[in-house]
Coordinates of C-alpha atoms in Angstrom, one line a residue:
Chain A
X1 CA 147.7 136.3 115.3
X2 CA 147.5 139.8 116.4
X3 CA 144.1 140.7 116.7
X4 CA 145.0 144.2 118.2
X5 CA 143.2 146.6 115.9
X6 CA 145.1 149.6 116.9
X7 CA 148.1 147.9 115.3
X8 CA 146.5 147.4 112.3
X9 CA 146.1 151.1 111.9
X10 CA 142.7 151.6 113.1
X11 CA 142.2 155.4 113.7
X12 CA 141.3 156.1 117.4
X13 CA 137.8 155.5 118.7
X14 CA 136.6 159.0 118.5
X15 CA 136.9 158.5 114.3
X16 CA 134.7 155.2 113.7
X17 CA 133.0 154.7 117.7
X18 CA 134.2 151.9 119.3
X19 CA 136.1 148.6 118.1
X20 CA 133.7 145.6 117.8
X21 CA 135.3 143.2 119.7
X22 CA 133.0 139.9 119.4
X23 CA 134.9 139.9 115.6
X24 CA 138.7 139.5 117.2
X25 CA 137.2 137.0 119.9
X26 CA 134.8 134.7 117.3
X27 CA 136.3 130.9 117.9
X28 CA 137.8 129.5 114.8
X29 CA 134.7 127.2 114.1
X30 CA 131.4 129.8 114.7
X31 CA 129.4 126.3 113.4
X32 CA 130.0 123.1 113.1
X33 CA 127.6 120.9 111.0
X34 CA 128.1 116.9 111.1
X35 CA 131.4 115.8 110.3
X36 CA 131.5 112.2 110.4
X37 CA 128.7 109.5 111.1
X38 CA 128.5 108.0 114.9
X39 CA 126.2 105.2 114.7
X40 CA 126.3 103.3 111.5
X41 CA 124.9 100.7 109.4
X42 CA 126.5 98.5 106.8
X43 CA 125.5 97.3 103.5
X44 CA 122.5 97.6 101.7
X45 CA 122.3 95.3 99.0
X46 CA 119.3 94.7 96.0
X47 CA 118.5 92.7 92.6
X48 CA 115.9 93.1 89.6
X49 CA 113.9 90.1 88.7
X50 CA 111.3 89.3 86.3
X51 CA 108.6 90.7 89.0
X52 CA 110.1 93.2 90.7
X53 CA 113.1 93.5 93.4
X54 CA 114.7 92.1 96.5
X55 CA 116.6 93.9 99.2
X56 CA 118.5 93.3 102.0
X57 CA 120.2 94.9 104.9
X58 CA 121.4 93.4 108.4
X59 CA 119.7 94.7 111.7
X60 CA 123.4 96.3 113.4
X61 CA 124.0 99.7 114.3
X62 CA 127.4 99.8 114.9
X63 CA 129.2 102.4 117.5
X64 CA 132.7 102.2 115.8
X65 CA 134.3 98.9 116.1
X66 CA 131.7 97.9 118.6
X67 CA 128.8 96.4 117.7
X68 CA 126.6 98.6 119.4
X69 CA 122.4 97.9 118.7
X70 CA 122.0 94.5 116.9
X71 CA 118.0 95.3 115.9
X72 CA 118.2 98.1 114.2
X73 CA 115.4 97.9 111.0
X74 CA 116.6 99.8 107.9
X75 CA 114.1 98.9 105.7
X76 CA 111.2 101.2 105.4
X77 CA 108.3 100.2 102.9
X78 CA 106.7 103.6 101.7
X79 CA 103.6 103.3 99.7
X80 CA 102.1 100.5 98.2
X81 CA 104.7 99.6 95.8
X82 CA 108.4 101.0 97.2
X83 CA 111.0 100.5 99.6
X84 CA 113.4 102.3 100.9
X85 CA 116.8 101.0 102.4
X86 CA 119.8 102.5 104.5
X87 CA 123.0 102.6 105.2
X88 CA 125.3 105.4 107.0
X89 CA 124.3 107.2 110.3
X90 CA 121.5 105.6 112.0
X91 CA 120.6 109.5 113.7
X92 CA 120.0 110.3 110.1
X93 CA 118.5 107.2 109.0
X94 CA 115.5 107.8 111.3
X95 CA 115.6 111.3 110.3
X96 CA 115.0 110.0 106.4
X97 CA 112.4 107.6 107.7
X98 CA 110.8 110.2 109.4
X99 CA 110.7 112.7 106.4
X100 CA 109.4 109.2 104.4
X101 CA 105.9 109.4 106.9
X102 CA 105.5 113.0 106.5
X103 CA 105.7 112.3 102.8
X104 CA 103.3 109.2 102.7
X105 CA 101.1 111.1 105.2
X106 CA 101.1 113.9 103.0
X107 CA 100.1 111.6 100.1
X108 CA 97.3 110.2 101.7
X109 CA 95.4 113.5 102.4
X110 CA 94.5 113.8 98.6
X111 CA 93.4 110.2 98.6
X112 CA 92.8 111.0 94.8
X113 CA 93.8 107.7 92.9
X114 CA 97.4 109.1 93.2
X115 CA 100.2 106.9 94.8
X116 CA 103.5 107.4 96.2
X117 CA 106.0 105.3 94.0
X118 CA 109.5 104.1 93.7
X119 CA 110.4 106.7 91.3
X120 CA 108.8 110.2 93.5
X121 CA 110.1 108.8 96.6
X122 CA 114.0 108.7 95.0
X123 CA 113.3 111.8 92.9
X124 CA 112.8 113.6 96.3
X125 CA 115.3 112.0 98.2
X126 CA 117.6 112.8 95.7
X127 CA 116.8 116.4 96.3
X128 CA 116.8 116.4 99.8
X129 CA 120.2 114.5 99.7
X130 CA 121.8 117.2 97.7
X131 CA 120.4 120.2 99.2
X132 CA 122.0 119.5 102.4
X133 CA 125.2 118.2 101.0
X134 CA 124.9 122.2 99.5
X135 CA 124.8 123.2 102.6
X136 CA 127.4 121.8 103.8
X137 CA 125.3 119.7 106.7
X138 CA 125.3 116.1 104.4
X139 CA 122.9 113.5 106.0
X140 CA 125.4 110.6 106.2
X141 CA 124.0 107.9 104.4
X142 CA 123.8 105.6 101.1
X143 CA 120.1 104.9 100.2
X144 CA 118.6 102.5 97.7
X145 CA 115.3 102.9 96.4
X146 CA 113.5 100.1 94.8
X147 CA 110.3 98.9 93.9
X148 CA 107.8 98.0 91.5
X149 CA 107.3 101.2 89.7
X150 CA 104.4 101.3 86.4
X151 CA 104.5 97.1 86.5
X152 CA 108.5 97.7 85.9
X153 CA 111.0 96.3 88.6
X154 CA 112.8 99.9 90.0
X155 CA 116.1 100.1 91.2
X156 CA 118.3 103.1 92.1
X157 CA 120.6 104.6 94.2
X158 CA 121.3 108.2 96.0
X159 CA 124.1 109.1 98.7
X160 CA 125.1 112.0 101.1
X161 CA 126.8 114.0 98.0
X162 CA 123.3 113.8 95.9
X163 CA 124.9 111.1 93.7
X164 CA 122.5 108.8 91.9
X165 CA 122.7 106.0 89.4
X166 CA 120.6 102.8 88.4
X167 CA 121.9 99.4 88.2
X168 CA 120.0 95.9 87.6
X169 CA 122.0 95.2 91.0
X170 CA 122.9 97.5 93.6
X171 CA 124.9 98.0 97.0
X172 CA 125.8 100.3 99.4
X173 CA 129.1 100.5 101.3
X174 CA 131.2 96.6 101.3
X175 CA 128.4 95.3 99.4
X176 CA 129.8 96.9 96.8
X177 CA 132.8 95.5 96.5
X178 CA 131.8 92.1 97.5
X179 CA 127.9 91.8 96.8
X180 CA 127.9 93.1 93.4
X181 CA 130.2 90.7 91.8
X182 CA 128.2 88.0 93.3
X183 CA 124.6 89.5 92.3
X184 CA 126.3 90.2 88.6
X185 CA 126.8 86.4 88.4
X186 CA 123.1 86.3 88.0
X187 CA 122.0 89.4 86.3
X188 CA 124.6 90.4 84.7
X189 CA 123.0 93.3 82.3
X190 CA 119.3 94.9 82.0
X191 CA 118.1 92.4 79.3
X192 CA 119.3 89.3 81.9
X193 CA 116.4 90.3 84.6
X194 CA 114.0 89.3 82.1
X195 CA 115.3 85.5 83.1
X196 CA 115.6 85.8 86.5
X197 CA 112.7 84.6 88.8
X198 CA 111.8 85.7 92.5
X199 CA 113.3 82.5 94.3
X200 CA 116.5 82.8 92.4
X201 CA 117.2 86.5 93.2
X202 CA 116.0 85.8 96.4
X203 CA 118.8 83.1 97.1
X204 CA 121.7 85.4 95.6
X205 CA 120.7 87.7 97.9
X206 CA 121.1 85.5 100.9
X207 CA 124.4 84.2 99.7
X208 CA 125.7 87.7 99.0
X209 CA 124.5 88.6 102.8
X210 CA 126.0 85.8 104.1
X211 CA 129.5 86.4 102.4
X212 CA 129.3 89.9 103.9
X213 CA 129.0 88.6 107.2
X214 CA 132.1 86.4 106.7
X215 CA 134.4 89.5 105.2
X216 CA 132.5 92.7 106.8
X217 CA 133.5 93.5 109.9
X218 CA 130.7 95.7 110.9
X219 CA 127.9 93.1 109.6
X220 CA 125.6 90.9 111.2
X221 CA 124.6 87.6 110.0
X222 CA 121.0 88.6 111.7
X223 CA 119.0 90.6 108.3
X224 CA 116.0 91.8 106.9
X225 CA 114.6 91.0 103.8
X226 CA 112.3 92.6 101.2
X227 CA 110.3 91.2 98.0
X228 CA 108.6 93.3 95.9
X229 CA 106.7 92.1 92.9
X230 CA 103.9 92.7 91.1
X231 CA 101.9 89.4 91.4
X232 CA 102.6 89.3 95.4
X233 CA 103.3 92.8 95.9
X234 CA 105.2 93.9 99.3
X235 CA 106.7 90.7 101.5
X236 CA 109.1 91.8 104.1
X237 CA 110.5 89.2 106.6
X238 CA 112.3 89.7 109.4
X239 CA 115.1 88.3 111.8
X240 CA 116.5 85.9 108.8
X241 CA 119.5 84.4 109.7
X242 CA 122.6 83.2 107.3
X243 CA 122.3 79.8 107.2
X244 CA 124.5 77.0 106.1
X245 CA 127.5 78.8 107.2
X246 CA 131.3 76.8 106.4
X247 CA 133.7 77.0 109.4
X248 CA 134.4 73.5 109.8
X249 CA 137.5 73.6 107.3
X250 CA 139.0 76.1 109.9
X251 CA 140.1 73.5 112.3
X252 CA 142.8 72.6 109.4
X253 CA 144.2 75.7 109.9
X254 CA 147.3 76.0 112.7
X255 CA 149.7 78.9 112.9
X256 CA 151.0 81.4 110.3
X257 CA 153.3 79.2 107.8
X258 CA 155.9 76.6 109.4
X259 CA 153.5 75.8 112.5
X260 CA 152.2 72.1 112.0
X261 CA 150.4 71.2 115.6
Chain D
X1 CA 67.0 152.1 106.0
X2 CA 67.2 148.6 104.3
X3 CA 71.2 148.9 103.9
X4 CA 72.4 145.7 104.3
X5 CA 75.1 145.4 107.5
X6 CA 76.5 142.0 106.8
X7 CA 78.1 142.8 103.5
X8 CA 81.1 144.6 104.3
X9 CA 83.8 142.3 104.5
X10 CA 84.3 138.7 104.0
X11 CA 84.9 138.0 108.0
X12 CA 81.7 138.9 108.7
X13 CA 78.7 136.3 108.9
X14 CA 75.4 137.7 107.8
X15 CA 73.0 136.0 110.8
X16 CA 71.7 133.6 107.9
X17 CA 75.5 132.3 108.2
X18 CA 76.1 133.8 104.9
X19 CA 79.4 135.5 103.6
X20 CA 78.0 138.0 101.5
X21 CA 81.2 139.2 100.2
X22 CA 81.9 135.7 99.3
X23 CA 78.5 135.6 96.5
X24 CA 79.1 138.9 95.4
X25 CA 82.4 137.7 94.0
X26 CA 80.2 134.7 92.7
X27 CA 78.1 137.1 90.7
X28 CA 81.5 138.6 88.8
X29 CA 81.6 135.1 87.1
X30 CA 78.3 135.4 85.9
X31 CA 79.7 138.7 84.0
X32 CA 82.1 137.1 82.6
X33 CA 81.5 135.7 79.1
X34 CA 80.3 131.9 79.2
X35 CA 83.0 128.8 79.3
X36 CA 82.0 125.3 78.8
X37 CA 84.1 121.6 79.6
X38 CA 83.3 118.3 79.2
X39 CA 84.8 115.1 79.5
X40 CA 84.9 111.7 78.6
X41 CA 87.3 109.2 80.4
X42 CA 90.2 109.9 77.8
X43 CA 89.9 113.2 76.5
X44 CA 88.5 116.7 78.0
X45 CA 87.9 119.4 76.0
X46 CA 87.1 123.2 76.8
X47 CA 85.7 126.0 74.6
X48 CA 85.3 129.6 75.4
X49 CA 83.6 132.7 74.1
X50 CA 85.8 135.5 73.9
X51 CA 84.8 139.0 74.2
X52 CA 86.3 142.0 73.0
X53 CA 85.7 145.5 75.0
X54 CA 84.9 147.3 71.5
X55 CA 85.2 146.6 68.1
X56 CA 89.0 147.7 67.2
X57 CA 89.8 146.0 70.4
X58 CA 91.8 142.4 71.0
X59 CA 89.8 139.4 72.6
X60 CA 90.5 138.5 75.7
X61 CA 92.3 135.1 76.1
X62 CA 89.9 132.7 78.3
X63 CA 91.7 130.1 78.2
X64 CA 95.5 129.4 80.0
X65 CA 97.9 126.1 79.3
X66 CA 99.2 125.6 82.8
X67 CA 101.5 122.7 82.3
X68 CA 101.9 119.8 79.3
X69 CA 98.7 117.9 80.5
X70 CA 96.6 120.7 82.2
X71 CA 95.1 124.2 81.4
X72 CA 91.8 125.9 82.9
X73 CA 89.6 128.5 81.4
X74 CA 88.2 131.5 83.2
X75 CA 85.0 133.5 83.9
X76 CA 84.9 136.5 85.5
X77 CA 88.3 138.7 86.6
X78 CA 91.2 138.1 84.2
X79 CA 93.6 139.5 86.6
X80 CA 92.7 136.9 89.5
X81 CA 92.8 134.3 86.3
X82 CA 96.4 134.9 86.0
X83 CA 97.7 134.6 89.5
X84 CA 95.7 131.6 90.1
X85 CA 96.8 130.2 86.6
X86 CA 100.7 131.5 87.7
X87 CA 100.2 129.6 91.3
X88 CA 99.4 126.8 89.3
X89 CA 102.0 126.6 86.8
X90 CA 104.5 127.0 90.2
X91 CA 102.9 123.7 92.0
X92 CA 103.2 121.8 88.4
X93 CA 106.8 123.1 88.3
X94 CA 107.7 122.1 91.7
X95 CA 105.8 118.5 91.6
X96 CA 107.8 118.3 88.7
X97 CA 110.8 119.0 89.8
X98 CA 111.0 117.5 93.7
X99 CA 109.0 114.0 92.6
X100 CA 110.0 114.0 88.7
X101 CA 105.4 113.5 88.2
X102 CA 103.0 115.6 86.9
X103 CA 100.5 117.4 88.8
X104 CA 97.5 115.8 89.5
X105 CA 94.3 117.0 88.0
X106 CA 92.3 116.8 91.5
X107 CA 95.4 118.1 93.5
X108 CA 95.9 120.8 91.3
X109 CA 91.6 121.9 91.9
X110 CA 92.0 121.4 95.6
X111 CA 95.2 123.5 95.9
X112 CA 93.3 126.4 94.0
X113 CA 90.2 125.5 96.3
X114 CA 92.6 126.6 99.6
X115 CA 94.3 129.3 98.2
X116 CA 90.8 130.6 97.4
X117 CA 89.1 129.4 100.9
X118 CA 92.2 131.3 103.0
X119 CA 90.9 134.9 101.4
X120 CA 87.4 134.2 102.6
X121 CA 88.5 134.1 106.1
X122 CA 90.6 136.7 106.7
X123 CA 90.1 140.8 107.5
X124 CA 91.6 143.0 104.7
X125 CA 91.6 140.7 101.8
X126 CA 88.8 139.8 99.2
X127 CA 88.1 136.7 97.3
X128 CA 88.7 135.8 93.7
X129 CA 86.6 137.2 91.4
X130 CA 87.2 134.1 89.2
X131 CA 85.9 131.2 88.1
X132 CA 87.5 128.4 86.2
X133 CA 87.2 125.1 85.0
X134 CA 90.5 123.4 85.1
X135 CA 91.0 120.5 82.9
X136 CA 93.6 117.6 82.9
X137 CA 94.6 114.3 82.0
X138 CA 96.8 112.0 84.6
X139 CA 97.6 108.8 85.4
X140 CA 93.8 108.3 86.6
X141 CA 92.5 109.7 83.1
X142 CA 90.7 112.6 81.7
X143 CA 89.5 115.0 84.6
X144 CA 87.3 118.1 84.5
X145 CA 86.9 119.9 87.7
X146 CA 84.9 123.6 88.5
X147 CA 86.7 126.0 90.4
X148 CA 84.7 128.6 92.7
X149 CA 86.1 131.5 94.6
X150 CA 84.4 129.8 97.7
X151 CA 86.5 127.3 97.6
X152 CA 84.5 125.0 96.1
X153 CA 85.4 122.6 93.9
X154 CA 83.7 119.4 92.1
X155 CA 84.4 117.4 89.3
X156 CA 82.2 117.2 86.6
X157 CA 81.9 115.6 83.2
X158 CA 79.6 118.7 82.1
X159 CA 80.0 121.9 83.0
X160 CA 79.5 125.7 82.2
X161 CA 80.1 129.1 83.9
X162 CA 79.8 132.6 82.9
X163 CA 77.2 135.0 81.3
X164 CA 74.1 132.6 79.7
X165 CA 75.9 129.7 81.1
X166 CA 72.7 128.0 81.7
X167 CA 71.7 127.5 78.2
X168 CA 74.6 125.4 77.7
X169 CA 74.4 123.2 81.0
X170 CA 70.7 122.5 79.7
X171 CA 72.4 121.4 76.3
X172 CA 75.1 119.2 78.2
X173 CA 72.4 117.5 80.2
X174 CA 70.6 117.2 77.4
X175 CA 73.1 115.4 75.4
X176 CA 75.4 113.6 78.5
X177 CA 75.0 110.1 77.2
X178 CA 75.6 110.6 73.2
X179 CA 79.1 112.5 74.7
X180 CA 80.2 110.6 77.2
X181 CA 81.4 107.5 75.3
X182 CA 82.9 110.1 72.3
X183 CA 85.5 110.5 70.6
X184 CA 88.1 113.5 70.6
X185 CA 86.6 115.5 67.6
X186 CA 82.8 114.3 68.7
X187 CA 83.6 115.9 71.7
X188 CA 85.1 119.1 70.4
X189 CA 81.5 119.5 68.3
X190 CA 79.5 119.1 71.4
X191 CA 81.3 121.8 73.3
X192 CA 81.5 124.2 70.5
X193 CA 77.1 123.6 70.4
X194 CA 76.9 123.5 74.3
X195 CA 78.6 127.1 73.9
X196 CA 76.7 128.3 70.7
X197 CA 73.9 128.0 72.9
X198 CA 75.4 130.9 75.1
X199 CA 75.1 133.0 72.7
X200 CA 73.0 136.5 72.9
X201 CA 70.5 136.7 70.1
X202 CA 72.3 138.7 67.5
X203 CA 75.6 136.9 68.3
X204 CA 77.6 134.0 66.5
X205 CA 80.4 132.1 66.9
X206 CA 83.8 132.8 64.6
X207 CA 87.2 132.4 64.6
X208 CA 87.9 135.3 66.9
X209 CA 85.5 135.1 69.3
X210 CA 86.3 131.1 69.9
X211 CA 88.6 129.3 71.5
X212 CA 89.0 125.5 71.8
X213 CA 91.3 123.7 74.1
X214 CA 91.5 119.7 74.1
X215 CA 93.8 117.5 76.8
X216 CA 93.8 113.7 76.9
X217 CA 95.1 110.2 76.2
X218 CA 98.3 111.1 74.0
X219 CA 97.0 114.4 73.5
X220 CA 98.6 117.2 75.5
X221 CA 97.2 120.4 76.3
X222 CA 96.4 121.7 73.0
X223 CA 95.1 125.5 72.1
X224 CA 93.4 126.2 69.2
X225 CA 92.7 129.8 68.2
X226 CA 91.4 132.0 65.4
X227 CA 92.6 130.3 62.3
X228 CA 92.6 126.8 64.1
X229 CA 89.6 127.4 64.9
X230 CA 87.7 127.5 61.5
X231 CA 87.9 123.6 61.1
X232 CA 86.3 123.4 63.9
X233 CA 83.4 125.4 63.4
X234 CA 83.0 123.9 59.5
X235 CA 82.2 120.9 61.2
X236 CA 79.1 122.4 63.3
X237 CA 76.1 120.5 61.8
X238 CA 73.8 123.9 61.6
X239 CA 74.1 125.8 58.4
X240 CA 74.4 129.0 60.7
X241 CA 77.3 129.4 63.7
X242 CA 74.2 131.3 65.5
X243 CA 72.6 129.7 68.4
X244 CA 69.6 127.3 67.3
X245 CA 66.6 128.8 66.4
X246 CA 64.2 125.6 67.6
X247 CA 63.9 123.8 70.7
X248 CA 61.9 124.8 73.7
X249 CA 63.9 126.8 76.8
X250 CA 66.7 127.9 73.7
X251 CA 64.9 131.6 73.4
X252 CA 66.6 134.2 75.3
X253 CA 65.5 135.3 78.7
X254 CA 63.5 132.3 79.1
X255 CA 64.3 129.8 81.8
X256 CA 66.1 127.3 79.8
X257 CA 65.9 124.4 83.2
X258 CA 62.3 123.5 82.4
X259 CA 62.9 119.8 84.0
X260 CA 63.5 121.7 87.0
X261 CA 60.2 121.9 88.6
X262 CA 60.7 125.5 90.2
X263 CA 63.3 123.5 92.1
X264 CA 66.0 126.3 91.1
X265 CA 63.6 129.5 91.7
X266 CA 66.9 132.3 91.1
X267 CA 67.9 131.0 87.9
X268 CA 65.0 132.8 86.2
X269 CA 66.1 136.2 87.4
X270 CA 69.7 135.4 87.1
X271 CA 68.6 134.7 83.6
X272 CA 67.6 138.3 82.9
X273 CA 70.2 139.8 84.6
X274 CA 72.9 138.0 82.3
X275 CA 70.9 139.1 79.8
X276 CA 71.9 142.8 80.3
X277 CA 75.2 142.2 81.8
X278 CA 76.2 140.4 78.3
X279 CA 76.0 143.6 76.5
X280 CA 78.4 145.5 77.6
X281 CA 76.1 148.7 78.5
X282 CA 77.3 148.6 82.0
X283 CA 80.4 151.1 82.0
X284 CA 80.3 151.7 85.3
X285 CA 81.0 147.9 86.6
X286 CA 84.6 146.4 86.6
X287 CA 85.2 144.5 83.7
X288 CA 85.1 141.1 83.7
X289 CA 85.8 138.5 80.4

């Protein structure tokens, strides 16, 4: 484009002082805010029971196709009674976990009876989430916030739009296609996690993380693993690894169709 | 000759290491006509004497709702009442909306306590001339906390401040363990004869000059005011709304602390000097309600 302002029918410099030129020569971008994510995590998947909630996300931080940092912790306990977990741009994961230990710092400086739960940390979350996404500088990521929140299991979900909604199960990313219909098989509606107990949410979860490592691409059958409940309160284990794995069928398997040896 | 040097800003440290600007604002509460709060674990309640500048004039309003489950009521500067009462309904708006809770009772009082604490150290500015009880219920109960523009704060289950104020901290002393375990209404009476005991000699408490305010288990901040206010009063067990004739340490200008051993030597003289300020024959002093 012609950028000439003379040909534009600016009157001579003696009229108006001379033409600013930094406005003809801007670039076409004068900012550029975060366009895609870099570094990411997978899945993060979760369950009501009776107690409370279990959630689970593998330890990978992918770099593409390549799997990149394989202990990688995106499961962040805040408070007494909540935890946090993460998928999307590991830059802005540990952002969000380090605006969670301002917040619980914060929290503690009134030490007034008061605690941090499930429900503040997502409210605020929620509001951080969207207010950047306003400003067109989105932190990359799916969260899910759960917990045991007033003696009630808490379960609910926020992404990089500002987006929330609450589910007896949840899941971020694949898990949602392929960890949901799994976890539904055992709570299948909000009056259902009445009947649920802690050792069979537990075991749905580890059979929904171990069917995302067979289908996900970007998994890792290494994960982390959180129970929250009111009775034993937080129990997070680490470096848990799918077990019990099938792959022995596979050595049935030759060629695409007409191959038999 | 004996002009005091130390008293002309509230940067300045008298060599005592007192702020002197800092207690003069103290002594603008004790202008103000008398509050009184109490609490039990599930219910606090606060009542307040209103004045009126002359006899065609409005009461002042002493006591401010600040959100669903918290209010304060004020001695001293109305004007300082309201910004601090504005500041407050702003942090119960914001807790509201970034963490979807309600303010807490004790995080509400030592948010007030900094705000007030930062004008106490800087050049150019004054401190409040304000003091208020604030009064909440949250998820750890009923609280009652009293506000100084020193930046003090303290949580209480008794307490009074304000013109005569004394007479009614010796009544809630007096009477701590038949109000402590009470009911609601039981604890509306007490306040209402913690405060008639305020009262100047010729004074007595009606439905103008009273106002009520009760926060609690499934009671939110409630206000009650003139017409509300006459069930209330009906219910005082004295035949008269006047401050009670008997009872030693009642009669005016006497110290009313006589457990106190001389161990509070100024509240004798700040006695008297209540005394005067209560009658409104001081034109020349700001007003304070």
């Amino acid at each position: 484009m012609d950028h000439d302002p003379f040909r534009w029918g600016r009157p001579n410099d003696a009229t108006y002082g001379k033409y600013n030129n930094q406005i003809a020569n801007a670039t076409a971008m004068p900012k550029m805010n975060t366009q895609q994510p870099i570094v990411t995590g997978t899945s993060v998947i979760a369950i009501k029971f009776n107690e409370g909630i279990v959630i689970a996300a593998d330890n990978l931080g992918s770099y593409g196709s390549l799997a990149r940092f394989t202990d990688v912790e995106r499961l962040f306990p805040i408070g007494e009674n909540a935890v946090v977990g993460i998928s999307g741009d590991i830059s802005d994961l540990q952002y969000v976990g380090r605006i969670l230990e301002d917040l619980e710092i914060e929290e503690n400086y009134d030490s007034d009876g008061h605690s941090l739960r499930a429900s503040h940390i997502h409210e605020y979350l929620q509001k951080v989430f969207y207010h950047r996404r306003s400003k067109m500088d989105p932190l990359w990521n799916s969260v899910i916030v759960a917990g045991v929140d007033d003696d009630k299991p808490f379960l609910k979900y926020v992404d990089l739009l500002g987006v929330t909604y609450s589910a007896p199960t949840l899941a971020t990313g694949f898990g949602a296609y392929l960890a949901i219909p799994l976890l539904r098989k055992v709570v299948d509606k909000e009056e259902d996690v009445a009947n649920i107990d802690e050792e069979t949410a537990q075991n749905a979860v580890k059979e929904a993380m171990k069917v995302l490592y067979y289908r996900d691409a970007r998994s890792l059958d290494k994960y982390s693993m959180v129970t929250i409940s009111k009775s034993k309160g937080v129990v997070f284990e680490k470096n848990l690894h799918s077990e019990k794995q099938s792959w022995r069928f596979a050595k049935d398997i030759k060629g695409y169709g007409t191959q038999v040896v | 000759m004996f002009r005091n040097n130390y008293d002309g800003d509230t940067v300045t440290y008298s060599p005592t290491g007192r702020i002197f600007q800092v207690e003069y604002a103290l002594e603008a509460i004790k202008q103000g006509s008398a509050v009184v709060g109490l609490a039990t674990k599930e219910h606090v309640v606060l009542v307040a004497l209103k004045r009126n500048a002359e006899e065609l004039g409005s009461y002042q309003k002493k006591i401010i709702t600040v959100d669903d489950h918290l209010g304060i009521a004020l001695a001293g500067l109305a004007p300082d009442a309201r910004v601090l009462s504005n500041f407050l309904r702003e942090q119960a708006m914001s807790q509201k909306m970034v963490y979807n809770r309600p303010l807490s009772v004790e995080k509400a009082s030592n948010l007030l306590a900094d705000k007030a604490q930062k004008n106490t150290q800087s050049y150019g500015g004054r401190p409040y001339g304000v003091g208020l009880l604030v009064a909440g219920y949250d998820e750890t109960g009923a609280h009652l906390f009293e506000f100084q523009p020193s930046g003090s704060v303290l949580e209480y289950v008794g307490a009074a401040i304000g013109a005569r104020s004394q007479a009614g901290r010796t009544y809630l002393e007096r009477n701590f363990e038949s109000y402590t375990n009470a009911t609601k209404d039981e604890l509306i009476v007490h306040g209402l004869n913690a405060l008639r005991d305020t009262l100047a000699q010729d004074k007595e408490l009606n439905s103008k000059n009273t106002s009520i305010a009760v926060v609690g288990k499934d009671t939110s901040f409630t206000l009650f005011d003139d017409d509300d206010v006459q069930p209330w009063l009906d219910r005082l067990d004295s035949t008269s709304n006047a401050r009670s004739s008997g009872g030693a340490g009642d009669d005016d200008n006497n110290d009313d602390n006589n457990n106190d051993d001389g161990a509070n030597p100024e509240s004798k003289d700040e006695e008297v000097k209540d005394a005067a300020g209560d009658e409104g024959a001081n034109e020349d002093r700001m007003e304070t309600d």
